[in-house]
mmCIF file of C-alpha atoms and ligand atoms in Angstrom:
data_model
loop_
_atom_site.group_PDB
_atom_site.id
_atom_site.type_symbol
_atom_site.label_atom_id
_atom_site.label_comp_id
_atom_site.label_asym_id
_atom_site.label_seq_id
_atom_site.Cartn_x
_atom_site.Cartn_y
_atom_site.Cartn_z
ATOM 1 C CA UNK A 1 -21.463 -7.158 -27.667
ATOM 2 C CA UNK A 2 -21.436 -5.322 -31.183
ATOM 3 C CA UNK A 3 -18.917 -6.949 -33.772
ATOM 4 C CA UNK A 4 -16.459 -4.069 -33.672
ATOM 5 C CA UNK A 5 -15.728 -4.866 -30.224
ATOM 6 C CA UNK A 6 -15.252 -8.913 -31.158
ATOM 7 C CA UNK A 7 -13.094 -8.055 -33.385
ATOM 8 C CA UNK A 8 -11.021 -5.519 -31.322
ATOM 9 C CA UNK A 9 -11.161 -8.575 -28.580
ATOM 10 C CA UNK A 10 -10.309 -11.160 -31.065
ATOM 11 C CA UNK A 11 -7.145 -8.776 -32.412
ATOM 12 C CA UNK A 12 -5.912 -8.737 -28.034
ATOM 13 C CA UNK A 13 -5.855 -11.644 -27.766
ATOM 14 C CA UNK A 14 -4.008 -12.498 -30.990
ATOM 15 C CA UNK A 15 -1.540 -10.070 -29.778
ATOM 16 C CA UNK A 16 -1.508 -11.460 -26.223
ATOM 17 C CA UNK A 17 -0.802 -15.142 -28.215
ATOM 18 C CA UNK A 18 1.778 -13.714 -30.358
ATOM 19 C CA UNK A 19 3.516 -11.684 -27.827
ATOM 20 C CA UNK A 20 3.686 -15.227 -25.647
ATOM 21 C CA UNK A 21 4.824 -17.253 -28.526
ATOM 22 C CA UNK A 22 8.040 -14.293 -28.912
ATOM 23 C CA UNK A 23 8.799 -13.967 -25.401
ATOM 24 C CA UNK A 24 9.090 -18.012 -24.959
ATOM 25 C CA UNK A 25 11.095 -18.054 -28.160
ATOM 26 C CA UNK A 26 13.653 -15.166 -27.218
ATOM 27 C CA UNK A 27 13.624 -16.737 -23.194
ATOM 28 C CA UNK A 28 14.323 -19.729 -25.144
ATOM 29 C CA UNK A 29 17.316 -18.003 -27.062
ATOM 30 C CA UNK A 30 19.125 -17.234 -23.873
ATOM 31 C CA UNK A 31 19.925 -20.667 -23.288
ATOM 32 C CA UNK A 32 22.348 -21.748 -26.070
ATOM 33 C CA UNK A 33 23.811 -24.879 -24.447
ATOM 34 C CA UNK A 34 20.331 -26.687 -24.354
ATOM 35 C CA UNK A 35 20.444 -25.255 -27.981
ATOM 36 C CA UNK A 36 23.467 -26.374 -28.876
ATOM 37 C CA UNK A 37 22.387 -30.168 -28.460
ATOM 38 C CA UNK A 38 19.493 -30.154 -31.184
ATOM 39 C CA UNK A 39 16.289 -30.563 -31.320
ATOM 40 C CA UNK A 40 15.591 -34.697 -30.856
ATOM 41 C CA UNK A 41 13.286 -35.157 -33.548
ATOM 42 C CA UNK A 42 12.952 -32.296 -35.758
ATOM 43 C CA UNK A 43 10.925 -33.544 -38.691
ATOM 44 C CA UNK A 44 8.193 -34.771 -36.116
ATOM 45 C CA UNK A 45 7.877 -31.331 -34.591
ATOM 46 C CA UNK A 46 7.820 -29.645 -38.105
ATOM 47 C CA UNK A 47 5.078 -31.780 -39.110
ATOM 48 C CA UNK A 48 3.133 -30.736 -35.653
ATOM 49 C CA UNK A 49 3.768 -27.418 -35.777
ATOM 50 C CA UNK A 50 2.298 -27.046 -39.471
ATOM 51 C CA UNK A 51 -0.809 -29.876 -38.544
ATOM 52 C CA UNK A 52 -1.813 -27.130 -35.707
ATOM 53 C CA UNK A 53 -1.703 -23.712 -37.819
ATOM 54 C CA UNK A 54 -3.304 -25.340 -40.428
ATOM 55 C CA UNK A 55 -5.793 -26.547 -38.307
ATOM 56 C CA UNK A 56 -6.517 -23.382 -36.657
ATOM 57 C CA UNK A 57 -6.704 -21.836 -39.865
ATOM 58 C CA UNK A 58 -9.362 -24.047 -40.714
ATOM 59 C CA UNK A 59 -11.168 -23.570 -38.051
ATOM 60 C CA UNK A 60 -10.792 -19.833 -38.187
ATOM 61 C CA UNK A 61 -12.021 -20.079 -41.851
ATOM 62 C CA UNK A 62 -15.245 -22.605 -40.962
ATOM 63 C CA UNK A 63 -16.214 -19.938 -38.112
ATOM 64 C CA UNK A 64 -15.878 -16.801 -39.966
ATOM 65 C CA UNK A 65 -16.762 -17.334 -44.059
ATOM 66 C CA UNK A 66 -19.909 -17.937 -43.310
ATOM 67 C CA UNK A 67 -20.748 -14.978 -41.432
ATOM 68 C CA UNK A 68 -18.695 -13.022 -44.901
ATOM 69 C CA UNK A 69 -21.384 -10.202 -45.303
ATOM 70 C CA UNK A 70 -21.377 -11.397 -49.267
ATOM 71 C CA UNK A 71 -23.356 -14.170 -48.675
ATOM 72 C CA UNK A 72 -26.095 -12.494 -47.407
ATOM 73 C CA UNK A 73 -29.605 -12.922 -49.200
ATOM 74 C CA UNK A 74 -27.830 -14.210 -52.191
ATOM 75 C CA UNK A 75 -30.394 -16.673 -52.273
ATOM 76 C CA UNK A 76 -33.903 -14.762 -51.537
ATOM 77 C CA UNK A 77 -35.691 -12.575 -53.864
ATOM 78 C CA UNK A 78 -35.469 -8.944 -53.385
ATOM 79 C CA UNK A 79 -38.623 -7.688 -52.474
ATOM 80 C CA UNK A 80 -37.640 -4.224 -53.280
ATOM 81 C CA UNK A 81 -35.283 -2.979 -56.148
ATOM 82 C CA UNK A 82 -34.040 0.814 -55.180
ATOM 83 C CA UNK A 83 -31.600 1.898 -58.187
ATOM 84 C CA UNK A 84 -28.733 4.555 -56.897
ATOM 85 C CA UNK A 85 -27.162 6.208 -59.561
ATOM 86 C CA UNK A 86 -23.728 8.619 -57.987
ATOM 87 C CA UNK A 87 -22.304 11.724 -59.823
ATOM 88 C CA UNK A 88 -20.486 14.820 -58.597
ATOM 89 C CA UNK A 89 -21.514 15.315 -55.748
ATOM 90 C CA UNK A 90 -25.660 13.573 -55.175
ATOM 91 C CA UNK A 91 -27.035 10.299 -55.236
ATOM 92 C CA UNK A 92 -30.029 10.060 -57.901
ATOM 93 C CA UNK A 93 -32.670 7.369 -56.541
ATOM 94 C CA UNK A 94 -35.306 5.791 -57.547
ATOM 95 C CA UNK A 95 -37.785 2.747 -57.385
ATOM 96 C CA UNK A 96 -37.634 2.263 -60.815
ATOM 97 C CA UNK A 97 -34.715 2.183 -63.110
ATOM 98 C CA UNK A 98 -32.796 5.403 -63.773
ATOM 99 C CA UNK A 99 -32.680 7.374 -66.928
ATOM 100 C CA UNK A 100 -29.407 9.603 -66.464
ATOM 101 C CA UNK A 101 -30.514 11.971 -69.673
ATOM 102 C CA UNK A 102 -33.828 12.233 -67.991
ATOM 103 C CA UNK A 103 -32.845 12.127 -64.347
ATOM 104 C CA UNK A 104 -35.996 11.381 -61.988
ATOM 105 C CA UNK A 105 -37.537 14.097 -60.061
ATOM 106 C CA UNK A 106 -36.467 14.059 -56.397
ATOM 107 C CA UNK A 107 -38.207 10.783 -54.746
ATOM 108 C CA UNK A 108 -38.282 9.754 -51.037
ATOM 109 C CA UNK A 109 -37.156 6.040 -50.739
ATOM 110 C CA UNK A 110 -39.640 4.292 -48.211
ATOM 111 C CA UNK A 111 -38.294 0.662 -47.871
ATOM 112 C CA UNK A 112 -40.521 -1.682 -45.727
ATOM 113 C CA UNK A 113 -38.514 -3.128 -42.427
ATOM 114 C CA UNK A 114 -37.496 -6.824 -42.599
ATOM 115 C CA UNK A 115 -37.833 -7.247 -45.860
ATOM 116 C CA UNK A 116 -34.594 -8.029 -48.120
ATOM 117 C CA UNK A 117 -33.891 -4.784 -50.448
ATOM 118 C CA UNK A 118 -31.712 -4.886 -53.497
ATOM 119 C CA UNK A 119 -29.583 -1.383 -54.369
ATOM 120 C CA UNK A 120 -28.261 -1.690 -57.826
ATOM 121 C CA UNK A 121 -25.507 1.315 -57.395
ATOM 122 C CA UNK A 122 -23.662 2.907 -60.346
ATOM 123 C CA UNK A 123 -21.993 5.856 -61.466
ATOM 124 C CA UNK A 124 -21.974 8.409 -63.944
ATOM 125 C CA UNK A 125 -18.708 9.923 -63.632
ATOM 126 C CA UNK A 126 -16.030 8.919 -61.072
ATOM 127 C CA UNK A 127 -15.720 6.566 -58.411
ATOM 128 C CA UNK A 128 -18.097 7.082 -55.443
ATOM 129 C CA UNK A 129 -18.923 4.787 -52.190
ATOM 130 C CA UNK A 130 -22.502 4.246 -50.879
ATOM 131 C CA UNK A 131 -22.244 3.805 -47.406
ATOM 132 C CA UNK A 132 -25.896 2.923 -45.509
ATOM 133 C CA UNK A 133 -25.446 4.438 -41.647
ATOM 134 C CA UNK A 134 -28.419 4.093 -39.125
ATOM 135 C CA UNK A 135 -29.379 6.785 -36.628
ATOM 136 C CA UNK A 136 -26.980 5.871 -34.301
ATOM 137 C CA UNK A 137 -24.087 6.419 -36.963
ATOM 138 C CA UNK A 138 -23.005 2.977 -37.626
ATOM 139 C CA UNK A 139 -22.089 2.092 -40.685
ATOM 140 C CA UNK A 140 -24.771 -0.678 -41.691
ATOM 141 C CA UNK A 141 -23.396 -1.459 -44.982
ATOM 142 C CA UNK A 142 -21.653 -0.386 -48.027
ATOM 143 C CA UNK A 143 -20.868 -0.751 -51.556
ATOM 144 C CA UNK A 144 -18.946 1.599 -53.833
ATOM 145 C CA UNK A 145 -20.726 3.292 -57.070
ATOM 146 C CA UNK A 146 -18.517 2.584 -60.067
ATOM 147 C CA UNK A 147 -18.840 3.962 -63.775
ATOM 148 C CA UNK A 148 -19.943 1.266 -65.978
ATOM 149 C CA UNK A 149 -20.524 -1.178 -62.987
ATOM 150 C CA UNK A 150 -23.933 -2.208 -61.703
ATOM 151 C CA UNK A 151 -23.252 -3.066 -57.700
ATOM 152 C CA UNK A 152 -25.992 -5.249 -56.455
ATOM 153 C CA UNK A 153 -25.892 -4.624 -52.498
ATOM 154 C CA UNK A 154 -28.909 -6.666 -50.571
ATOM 155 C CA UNK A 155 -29.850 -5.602 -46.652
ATOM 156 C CA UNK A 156 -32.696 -6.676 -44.686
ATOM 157 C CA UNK A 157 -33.189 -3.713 -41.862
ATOM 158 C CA UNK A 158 -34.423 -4.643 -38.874
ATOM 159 C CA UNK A 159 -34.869 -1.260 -37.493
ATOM 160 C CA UNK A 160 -37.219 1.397 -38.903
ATOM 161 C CA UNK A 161 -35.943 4.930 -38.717
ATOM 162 C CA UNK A 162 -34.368 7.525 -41.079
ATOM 163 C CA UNK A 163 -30.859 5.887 -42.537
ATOM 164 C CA UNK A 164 -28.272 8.235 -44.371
ATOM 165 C CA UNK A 165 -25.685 7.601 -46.890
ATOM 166 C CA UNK A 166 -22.339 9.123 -47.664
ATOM 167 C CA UNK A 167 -19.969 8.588 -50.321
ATOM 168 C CA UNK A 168 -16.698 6.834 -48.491
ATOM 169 C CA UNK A 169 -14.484 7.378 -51.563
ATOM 170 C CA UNK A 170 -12.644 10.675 -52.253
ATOM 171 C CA UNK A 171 -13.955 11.962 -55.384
ATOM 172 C CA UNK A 172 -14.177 15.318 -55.205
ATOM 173 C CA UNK A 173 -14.094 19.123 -54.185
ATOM 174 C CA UNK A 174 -17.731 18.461 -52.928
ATOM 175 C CA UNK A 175 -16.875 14.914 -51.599
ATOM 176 C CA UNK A 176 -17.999 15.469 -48.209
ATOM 177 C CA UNK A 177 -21.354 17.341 -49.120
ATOM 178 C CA UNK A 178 -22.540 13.941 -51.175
ATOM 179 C CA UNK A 179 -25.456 12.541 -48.912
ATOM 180 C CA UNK A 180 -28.564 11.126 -49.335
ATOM 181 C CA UNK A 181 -31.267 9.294 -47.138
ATOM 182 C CA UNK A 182 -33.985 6.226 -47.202
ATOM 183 C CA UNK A 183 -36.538 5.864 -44.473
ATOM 184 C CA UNK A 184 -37.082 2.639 -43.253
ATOM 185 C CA UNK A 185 -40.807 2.060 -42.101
HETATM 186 CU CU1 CUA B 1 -18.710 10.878 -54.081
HETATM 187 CU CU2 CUA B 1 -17.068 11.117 -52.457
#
């Protein structure tokens, strides 16, 4: 199952939980005279009640921060370095590092399949995103392009085939034109 779908599952069933734990409670409400006599020990069910969501928030925390897409390749060694530079409204890019006063002539980024790649995204006037998307139209994986900011974003595709990417922030009359593409061999 893809992850969007886990995650729309995941946010059901939270619902599903939550709507429960709210219908018990206002069923619950209707009965004032059990009410009325107290709860027998109410310290002891505090403390229970806490000791459970804190443990299910641990254990939500152990089983997702590890799959955080931030972690990834943060150890390995690029074995390619693709610099993106972003300005109103193109993506310059380049194997090598970009000179924006000299701007590189227009290159086709081949990046070899299964191997880790290292963007190093920037801007040279306002805010732009770069957003990876495969041939299917999923978004892969993104970073934004920020003036004065170097954004290191690491992949390793797994797919070979002709990605695109498309500037997710707003940033301009010509916003929606910004594009680019790598090809993944
Ligand atoms: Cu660049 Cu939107």
């Amino acid at each position: 199952m893809k992850p969007h779908l886990w995650i729309l599952l995941l946010f059901l069933t939270l619902a599903v939980i939550i709507s429960i734990v709210f219908g018990v409670i206002y069923h619950r409400s209707l009965r004032p005279s059990e009410d009325a006599m107290g709860m027998k020990h109410p310290k002891k069910v505090r403390f229970f009640f806490f000791i459970s969501w804190f443990l299910v928030l641990v254990i939500l925390l152990l089983m997702t921060l590890p799959r955080s897409p931030y972690y990834l390749y943060a150890d390995e060694v690029p074995s390619e370095v693709v610099y993106a530079t972003a300005r109103q409204y193109s993506y310059m890019m380049s194997h090598s590092a970009i000179d924006p006063y000299q701007p590189p002539p227009r290159e086709e980024i081949i990046i070899p399949v299964n191997e880790v790649v290292e963007f190093r995204v920037t801007s040279l006037d306002v805010n732009h995103g770069f957003a990876i998307y495969n041939e299917h139209s999923e978004l892969i994986t993104q970073t934004q392009a920020m003036p004065g900011y170097i954004n290191r974003l690491r992949w390793k595709f797994s797919e070979p085939g002709s990605y695109k990417i498309f500037c997710l922030e707003f940033c301009g009359m010509g916003h929606a034109m910004m594009k680019s593409e790598i090809i993944i061999k």
